[in-house]
Short mmCIF file of C-alpha atoms and ligand atoms in Angstrom, two decimals:
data_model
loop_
_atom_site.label_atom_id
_atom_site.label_comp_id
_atom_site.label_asym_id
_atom_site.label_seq_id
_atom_site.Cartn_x
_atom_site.Cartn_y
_atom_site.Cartn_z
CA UNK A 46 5.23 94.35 -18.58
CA UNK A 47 4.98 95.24 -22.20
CA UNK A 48 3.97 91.97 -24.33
CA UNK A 49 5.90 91.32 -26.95
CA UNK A 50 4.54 90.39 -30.44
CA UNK A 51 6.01 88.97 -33.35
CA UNK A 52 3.73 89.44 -36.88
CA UNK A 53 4.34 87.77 -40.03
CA UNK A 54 2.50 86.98 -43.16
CA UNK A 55 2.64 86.02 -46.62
CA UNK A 56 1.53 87.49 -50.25
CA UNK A 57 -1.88 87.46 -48.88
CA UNK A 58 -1.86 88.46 -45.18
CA UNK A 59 0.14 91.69 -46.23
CA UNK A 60 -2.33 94.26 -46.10
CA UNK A 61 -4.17 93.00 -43.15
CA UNK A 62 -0.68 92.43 -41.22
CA UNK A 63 0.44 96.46 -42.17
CA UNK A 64 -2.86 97.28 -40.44
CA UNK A 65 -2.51 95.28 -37.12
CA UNK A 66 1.40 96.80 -37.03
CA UNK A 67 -0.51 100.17 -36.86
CA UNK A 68 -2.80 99.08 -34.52
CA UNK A 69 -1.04 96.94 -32.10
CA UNK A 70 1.76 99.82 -31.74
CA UNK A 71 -0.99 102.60 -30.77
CA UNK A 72 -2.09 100.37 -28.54
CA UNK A 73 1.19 99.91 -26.48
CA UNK A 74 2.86 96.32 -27.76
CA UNK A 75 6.03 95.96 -28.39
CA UNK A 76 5.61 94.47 -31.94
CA UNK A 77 8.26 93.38 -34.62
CA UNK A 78 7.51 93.00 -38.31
CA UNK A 79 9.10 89.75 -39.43
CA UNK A 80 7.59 90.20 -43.14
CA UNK A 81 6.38 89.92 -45.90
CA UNK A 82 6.49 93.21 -47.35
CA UNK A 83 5.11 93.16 -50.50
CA UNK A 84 2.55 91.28 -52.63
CA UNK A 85 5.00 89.48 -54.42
CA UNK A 86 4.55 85.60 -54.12
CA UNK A 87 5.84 84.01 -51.16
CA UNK A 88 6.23 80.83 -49.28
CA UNK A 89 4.49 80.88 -46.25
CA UNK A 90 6.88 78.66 -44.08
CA UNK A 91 9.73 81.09 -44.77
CA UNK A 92 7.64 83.66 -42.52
CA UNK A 93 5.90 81.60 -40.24
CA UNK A 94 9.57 80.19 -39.24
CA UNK A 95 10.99 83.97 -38.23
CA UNK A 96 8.10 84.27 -35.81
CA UNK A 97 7.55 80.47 -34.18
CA UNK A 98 11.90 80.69 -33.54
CA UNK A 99 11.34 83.71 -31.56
CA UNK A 100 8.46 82.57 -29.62
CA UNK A 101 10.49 78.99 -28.93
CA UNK A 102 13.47 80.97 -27.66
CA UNK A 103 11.75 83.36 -25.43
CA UNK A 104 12.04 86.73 -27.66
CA UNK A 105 8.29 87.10 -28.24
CA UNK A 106 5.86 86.25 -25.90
CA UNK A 107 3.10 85.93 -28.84
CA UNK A 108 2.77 85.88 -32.72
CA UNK A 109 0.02 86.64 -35.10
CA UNK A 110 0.43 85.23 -38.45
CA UNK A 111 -1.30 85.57 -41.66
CA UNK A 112 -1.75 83.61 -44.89
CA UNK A 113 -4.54 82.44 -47.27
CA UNK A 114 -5.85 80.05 -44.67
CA UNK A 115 -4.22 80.11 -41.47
CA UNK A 116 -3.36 76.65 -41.89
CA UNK A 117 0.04 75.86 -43.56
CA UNK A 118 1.38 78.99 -41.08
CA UNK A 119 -0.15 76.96 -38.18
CA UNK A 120 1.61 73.72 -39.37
CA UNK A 121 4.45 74.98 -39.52
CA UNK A 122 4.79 77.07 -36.39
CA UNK A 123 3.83 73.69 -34.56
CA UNK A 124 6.41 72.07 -35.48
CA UNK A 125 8.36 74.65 -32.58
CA UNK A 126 9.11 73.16 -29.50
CA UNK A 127 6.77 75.44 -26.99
CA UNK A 128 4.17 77.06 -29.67
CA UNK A 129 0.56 76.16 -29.63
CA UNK A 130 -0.35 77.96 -32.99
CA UNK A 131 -4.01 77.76 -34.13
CA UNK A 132 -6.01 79.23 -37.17
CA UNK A 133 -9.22 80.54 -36.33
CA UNK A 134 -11.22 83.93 -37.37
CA UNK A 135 -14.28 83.39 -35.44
CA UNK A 136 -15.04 86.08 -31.90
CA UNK A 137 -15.67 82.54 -29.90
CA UNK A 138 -13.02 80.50 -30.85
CA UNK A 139 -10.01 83.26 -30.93
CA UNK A 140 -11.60 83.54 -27.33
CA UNK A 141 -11.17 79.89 -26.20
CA UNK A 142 -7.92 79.72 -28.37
CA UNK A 143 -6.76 81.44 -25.16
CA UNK A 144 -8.55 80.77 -22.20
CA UNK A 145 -8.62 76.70 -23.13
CA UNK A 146 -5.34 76.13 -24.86
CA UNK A 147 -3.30 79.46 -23.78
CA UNK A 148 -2.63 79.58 -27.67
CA UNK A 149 0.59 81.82 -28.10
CA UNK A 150 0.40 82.01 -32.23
CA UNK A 151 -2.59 83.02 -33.13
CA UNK A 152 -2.92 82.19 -37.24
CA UNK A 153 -5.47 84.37 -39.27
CA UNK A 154 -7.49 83.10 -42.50
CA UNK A 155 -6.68 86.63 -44.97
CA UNK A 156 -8.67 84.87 -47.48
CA UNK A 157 -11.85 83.98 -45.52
CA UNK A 158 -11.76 87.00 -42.80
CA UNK A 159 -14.06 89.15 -44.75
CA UNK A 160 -14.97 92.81 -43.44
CA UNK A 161 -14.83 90.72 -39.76
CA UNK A 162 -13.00 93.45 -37.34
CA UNK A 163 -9.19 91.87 -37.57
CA UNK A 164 -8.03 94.42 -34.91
CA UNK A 165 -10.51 94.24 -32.27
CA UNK A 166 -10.26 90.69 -32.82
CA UNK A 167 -6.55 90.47 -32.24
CA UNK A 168 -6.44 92.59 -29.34
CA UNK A 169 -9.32 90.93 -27.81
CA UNK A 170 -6.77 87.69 -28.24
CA UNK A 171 -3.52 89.36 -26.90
CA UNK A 172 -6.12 90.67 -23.58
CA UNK A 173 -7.28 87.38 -22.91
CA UNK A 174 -6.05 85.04 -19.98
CA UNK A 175 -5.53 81.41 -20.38
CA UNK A 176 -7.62 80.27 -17.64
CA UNK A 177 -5.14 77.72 -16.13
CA UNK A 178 -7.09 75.34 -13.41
CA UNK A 179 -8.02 71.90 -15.02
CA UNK A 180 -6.65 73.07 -18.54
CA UNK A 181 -3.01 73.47 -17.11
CA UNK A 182 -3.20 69.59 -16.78
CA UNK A 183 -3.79 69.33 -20.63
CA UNK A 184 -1.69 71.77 -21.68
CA UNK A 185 0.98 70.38 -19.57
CA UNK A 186 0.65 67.12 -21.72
CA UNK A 187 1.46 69.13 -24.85
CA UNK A 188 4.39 70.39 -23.60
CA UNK A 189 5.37 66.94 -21.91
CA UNK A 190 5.19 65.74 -26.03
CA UNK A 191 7.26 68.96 -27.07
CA UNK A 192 9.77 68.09 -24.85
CA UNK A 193 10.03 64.19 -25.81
CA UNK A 194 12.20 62.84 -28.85
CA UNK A 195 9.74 59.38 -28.87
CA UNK A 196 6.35 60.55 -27.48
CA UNK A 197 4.04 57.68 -25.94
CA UNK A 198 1.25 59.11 -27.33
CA UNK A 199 -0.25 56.76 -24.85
CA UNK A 200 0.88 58.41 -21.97
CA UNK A 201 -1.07 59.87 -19.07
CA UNK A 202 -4.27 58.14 -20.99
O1 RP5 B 538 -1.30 82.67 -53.53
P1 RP5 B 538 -1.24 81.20 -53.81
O2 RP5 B 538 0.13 80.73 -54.10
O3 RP5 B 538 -2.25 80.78 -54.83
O4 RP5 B 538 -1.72 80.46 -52.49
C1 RP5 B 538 -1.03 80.62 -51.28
C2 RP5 B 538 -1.97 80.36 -50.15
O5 RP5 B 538 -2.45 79.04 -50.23
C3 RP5 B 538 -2.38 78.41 -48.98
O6 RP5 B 538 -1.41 77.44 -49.01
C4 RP5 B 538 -2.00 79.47 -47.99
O7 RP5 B 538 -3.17 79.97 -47.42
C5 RP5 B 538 -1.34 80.52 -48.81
O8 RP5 B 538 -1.53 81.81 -48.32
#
């Protein structure tokens, strides 16, 4: 089945997010291009949102997006019921993004990513199995909160 990938970015993830489009389509996704599309000054939450909606309703399957930091676009596509959005740039930790916390929004750091390889590093992401076993238990619990107006944070503790 063809996985299904949502991209976004603002002002400063648009050149890296033009190359991934490239990239990700050669390599047989089935990827949409929520924007930006220029380097004109954006707000980041305007973008992010397009992407997280999709993933919370089923259209996507996973998201990549791209800002400055990674962060605010991580905040924000949290705040969807059924994303687990995370920034990282780092080979390990895009790894175990995955594996650990089956991570469906995967939020890149344009600023700080440097000559790393964004492609291989992306694709590595959207090939990598969340491991399930003892981490379905945890994960579970996030969804358990996603799912609850008043979480007990205390819950399950
Ligand atoms: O380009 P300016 O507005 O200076 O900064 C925007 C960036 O600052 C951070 O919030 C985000 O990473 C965003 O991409």
């Amino acid at each position: 089945m063809t996985i299904k990938v949502g991209l976004a970015s603002d002002h400063r993830g648009v050149h890296i997010k033009a190359r991934l489009l490239q990239t990700l389509q050669r390599e047989g996704f089935d990827v949409c291009d929520e924007g930006t599309d220029t380097t004109d000054p954006v707000d980041y939450p305007d973008f992010a949102i397009r992407v997280a909606q999709q993933i919370r309703d089923g259209k996507l399957d996973r998201g990549v997006l791209i800002c400055g930091t990674g962060i605010g676009m991580a905040i924000v596509a949290n705040k969807f019921h059924g994303v687990r959005a995370a920034s990282c740039y780092d080979e390990v930790i895009v790894e175990m993004s995955r594996r650990h916390n089956d991570v469906n929004v995967l939020c890149l750091p344009g600023d700080l990513i440097g000559e790393r390889p964004v492609d291989e590093l992306v694709l590595m992401w959207l090939r990598t199995e969340f491991e399930s076993g003892r981490h379905s238990q945890r994960v579970d619990k996030i969804t358990a909160i996603d799912s609850s107006d008043t979480p007990d944070i205390n819950r399950g503790v």
